[in-house]
PDB file of C-alpha atoms in Angstrom:
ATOM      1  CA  UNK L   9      87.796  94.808  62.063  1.00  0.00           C
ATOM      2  CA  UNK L  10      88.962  94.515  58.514  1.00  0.00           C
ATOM      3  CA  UNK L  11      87.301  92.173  56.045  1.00  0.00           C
ATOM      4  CA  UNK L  12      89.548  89.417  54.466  1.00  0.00           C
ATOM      5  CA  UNK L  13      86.775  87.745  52.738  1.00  0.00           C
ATOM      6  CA  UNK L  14      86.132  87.769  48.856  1.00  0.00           C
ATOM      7  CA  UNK L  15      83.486  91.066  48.025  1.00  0.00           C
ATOM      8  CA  UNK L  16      80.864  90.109  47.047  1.00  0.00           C
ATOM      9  CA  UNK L  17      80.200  87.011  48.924  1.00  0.00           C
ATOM     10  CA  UNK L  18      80.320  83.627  47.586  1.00  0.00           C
ATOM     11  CA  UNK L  19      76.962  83.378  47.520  1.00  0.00           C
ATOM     12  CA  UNK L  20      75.772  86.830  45.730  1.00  0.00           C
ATOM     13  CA  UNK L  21      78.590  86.155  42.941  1.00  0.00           C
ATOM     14  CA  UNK L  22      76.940  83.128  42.254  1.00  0.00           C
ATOM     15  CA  UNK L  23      73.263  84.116  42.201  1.00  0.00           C
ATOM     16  CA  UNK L  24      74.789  87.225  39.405  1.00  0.00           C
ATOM     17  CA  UNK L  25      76.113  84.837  37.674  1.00  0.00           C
ATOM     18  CA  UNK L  26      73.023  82.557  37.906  1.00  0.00           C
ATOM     19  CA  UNK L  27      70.552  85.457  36.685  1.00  0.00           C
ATOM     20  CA  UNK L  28      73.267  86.890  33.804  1.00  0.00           C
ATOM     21  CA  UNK L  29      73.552  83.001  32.533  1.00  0.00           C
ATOM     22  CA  UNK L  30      69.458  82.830  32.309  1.00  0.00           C
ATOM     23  CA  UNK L  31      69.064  86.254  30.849  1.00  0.00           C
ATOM     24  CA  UNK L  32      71.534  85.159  27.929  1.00  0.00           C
ATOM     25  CA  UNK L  33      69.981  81.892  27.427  1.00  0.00           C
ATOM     26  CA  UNK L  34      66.688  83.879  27.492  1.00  0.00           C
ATOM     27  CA  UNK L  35      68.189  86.129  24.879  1.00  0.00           C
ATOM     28  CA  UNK L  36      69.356  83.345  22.664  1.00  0.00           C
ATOM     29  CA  UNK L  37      66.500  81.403  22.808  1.00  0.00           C
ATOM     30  CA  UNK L  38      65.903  79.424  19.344  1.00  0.00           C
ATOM     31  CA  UNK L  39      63.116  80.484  16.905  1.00  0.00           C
ATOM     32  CA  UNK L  40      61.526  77.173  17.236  1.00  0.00           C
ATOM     33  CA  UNK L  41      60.637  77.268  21.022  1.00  0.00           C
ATOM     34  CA  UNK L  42      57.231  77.415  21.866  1.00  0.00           C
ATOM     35  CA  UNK L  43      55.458  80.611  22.800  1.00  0.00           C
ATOM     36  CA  UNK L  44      54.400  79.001  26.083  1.00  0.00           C
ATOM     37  CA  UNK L  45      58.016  77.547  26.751  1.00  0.00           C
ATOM     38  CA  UNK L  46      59.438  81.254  26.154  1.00  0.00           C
ATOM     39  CA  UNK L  47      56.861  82.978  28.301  1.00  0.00           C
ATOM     40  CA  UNK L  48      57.464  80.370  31.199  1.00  0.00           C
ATOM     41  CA  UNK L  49      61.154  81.482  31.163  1.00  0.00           C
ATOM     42  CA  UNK L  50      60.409  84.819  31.043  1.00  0.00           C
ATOM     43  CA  UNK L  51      57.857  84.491  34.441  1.00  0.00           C
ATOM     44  CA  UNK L  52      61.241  82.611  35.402  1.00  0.00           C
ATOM     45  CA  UNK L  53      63.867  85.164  34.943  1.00  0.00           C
ATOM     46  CA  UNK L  54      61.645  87.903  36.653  1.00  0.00           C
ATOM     47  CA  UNK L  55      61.160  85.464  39.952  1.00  0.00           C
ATOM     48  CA  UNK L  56      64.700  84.965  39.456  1.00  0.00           C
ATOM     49  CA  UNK L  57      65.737  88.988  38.977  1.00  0.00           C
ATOM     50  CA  UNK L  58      63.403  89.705  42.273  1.00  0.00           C
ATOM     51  CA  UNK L  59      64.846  87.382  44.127  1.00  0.00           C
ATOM     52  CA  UNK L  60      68.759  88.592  43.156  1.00  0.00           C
ATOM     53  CA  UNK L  61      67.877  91.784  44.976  1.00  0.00           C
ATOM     54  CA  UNK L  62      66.355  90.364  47.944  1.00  0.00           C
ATOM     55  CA  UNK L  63      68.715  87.892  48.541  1.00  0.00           C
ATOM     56  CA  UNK L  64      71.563  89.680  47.635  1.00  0.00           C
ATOM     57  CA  UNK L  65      70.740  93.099  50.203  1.00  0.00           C
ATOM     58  CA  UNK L  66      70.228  89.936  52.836  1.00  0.00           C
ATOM     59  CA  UNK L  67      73.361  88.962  52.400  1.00  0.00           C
ATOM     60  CA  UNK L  68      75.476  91.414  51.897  1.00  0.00           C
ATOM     61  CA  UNK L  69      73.877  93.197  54.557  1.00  0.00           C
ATOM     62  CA  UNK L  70      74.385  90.215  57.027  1.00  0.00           C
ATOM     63  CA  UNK L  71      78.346  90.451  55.817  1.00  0.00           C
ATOM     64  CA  UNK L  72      78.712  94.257  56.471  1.00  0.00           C
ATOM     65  CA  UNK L  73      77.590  93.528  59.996  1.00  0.00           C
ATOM     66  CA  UNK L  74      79.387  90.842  60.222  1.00  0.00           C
ATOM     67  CA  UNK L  75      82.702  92.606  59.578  1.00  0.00           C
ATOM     68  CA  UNK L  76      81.743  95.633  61.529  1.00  0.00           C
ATOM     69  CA  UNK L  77      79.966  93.888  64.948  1.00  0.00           C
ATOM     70  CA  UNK L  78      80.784  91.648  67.357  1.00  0.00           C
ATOM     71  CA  UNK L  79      80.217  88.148  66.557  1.00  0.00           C
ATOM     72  CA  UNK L  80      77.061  87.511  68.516  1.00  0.00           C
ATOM     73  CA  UNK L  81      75.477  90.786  67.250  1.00  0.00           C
ATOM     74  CA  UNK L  82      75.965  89.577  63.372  1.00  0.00           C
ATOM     75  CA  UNK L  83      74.556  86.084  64.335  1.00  0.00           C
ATOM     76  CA  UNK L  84      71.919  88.268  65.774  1.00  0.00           C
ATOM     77  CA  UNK L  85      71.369  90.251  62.600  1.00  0.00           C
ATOM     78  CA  UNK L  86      71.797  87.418  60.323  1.00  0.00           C
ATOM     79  CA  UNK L  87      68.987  85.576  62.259  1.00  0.00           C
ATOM     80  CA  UNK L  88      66.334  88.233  61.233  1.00  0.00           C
ATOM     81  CA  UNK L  89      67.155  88.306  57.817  1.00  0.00           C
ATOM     82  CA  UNK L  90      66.159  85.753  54.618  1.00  0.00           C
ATOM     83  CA  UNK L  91      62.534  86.403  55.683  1.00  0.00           C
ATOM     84  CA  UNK L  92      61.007  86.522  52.296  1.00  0.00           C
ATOM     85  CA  UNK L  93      60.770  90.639  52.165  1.00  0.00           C
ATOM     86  CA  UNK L  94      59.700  91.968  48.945  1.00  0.00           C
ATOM     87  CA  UNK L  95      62.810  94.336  47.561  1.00  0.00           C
ATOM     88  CA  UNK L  96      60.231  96.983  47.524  1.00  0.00           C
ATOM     89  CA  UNK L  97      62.179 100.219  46.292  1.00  0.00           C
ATOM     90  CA  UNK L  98      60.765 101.970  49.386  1.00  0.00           C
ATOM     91  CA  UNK L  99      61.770  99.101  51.255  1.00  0.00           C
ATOM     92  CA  UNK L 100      64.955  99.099  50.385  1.00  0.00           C
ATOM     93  CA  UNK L 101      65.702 102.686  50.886  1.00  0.00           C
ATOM     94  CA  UNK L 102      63.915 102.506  54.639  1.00  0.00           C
ATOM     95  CA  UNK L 103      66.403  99.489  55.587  1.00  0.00           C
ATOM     96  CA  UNK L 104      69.508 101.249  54.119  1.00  0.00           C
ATOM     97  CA  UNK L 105      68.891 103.776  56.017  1.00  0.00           C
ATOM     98  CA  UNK L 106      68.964 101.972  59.103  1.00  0.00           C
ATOM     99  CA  UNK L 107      72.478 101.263  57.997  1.00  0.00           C
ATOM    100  CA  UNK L 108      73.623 105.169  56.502  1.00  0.00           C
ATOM    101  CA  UNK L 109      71.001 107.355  55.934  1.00  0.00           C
ATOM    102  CA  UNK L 110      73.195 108.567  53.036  1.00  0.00           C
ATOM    103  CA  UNK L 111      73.072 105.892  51.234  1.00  0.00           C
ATOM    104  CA  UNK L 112      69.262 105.496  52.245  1.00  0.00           C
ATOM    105  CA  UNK L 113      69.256 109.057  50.239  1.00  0.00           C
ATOM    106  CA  UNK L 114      71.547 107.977  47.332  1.00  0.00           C
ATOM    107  CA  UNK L 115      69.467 104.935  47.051  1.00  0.00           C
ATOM    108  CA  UNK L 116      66.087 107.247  46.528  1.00  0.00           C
ATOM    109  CA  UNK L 117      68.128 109.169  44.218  1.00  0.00           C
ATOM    110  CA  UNK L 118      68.558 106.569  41.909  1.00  0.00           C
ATOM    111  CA  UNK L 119      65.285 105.386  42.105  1.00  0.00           C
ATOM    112  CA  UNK L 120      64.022 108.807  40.931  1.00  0.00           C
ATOM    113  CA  UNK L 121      66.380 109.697  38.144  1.00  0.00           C
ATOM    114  CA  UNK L 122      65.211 109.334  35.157  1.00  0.00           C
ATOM    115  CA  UNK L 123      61.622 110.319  35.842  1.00  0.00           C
ATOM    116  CA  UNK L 124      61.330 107.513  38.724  1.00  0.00           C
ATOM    117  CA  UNK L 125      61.996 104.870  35.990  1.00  0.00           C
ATOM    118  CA  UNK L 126      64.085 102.478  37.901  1.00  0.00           C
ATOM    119  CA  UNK L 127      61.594 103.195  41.111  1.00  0.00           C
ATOM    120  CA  UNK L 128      58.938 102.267  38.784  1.00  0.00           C
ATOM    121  CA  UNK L 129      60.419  98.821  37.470  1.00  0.00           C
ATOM    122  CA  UNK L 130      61.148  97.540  40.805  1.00  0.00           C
ATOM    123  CA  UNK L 131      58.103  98.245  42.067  1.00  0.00           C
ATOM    124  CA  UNK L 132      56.927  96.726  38.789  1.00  0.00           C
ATOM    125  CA  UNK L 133      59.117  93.641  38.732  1.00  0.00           C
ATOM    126  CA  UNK L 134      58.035  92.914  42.548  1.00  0.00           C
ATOM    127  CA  UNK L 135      54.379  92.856  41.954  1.00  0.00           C
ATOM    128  CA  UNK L 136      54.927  90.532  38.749  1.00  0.00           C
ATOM    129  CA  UNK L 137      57.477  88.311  40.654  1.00  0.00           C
ATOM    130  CA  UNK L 138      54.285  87.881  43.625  1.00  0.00           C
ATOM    131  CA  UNK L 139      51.600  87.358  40.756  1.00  0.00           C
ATOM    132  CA  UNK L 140      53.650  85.000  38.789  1.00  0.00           C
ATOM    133  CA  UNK L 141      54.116  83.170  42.213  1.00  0.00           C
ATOM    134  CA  UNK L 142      50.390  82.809  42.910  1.00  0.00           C
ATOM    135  CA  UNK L 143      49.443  82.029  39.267  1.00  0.00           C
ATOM    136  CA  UNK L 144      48.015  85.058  38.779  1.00  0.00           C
ATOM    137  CA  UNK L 145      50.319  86.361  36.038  1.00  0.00           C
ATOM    138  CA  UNK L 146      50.643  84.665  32.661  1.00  0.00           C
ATOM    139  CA  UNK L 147      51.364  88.179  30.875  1.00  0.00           C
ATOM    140  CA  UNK L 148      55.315  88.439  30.986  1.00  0.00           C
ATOM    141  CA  UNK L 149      56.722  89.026  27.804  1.00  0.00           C
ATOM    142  CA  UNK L 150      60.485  87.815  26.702  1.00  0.00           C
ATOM    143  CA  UNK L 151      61.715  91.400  26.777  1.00  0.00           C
ATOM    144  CA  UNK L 152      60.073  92.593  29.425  1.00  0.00           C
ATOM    145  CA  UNK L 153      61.757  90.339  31.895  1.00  0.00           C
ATOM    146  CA  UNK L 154      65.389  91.132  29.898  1.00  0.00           C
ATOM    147  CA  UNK L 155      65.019  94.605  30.762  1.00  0.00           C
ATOM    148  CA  UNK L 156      63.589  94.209  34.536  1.00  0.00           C
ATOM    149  CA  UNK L 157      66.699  91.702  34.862  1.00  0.00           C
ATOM    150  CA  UNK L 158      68.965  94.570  33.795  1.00  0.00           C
ATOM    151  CA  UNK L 159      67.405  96.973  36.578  1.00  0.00           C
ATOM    152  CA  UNK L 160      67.444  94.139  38.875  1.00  0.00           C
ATOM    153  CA  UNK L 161      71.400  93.561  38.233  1.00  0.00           C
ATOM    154  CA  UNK L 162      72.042  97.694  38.569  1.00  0.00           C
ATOM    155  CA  UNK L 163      70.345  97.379  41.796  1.00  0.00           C
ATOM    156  CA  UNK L 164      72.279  94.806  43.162  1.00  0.00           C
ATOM    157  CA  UNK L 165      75.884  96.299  41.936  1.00  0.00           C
ATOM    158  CA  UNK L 166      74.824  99.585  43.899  1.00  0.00           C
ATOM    159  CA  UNK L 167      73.753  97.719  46.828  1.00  0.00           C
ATOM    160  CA  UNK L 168      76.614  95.577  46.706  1.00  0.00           C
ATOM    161  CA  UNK L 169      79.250  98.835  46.038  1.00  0.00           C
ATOM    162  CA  UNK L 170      77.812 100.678  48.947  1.00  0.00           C
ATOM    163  CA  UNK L 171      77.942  97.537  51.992  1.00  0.00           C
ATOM    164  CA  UNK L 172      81.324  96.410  50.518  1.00  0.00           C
ATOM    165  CA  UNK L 173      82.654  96.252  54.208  1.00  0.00           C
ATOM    166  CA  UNK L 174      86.612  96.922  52.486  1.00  0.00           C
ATOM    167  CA  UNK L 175      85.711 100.362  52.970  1.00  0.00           C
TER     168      UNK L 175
END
């Protein structure tokens, strides 16, 4: 079957959009704003980055099928995703490669260039994103959560570039 739809979906374009508009207002923020007003918005934008990447591999995920399966085998798929997983970086190679395991190795790749760097964010931005959830994290800084957004956004592009069911 050949996909007619927009790539990405709807619903990922948005949520970019979403986190990119935050990050810049984050960036932007006036001189005057309170330290506790700036480092609520950063906690903010690093919930918000997480949760790009997890809902955006849902999604996009759920669309690949979708253009490749049968009908009732996507609704199938689609029903056992949106589950709240954590975008762990070991997670996310483990379920790619359910998909292609060479993109399940691409996806390791990129997560160890660099000296592990972007492996090491992720796993980073995840266990803020679950501490700032329960209230146990009060310690994200303004340009902490700019770059982890910026990791979070590379992530999803990749993601995103490799289930683009077009090709």
């Amino acid at each position: 079957m050949a996909w007619a739809g927009a790539w990405p979906p709807q619903q990922v374009q948005v949520s970019r959009k979403r986190l990119l508009a935050l990050k810049t207002d984050l960036e932007r923020l006036d001189d005057e704003i309170s330290d506790n007003v700036r480092n609520a918005l950063a906690r903010f934008l690093a919930v918000r980055a997480c949760g790009h990447i997890e809902f955006l591999f849902d999604e996009c995920l759920a669309t690949y099928v979708e253009s490749h399966s049968h009908p009732n085998v996507a609704a199938y798929v689609r029903s056992g995703l949106f589950t709240g997983r954590n975008p762990w970086p070991n997670d996310l190679a483990r379920r790619m490669s359910r998909i292609n395991i060479l993109w399940s190795q691409e996806l390791d790749e990129l997560f160890d260039e660099n000296d592990e760097l972007l492996r090491r964010e992720v796993s980073f931005l995840v266990d803020r994103r679950n501490k700032i959830a329960h209230g146990q994290n009060e310690g994200m800084q303004i340009r902490k959560s700019l770059d982890l957004a910026d990791h979070a956004l590379s992530i999803g592009d990749w993601i995103s570039e490799r289930l683009d069911p077009r090709h």
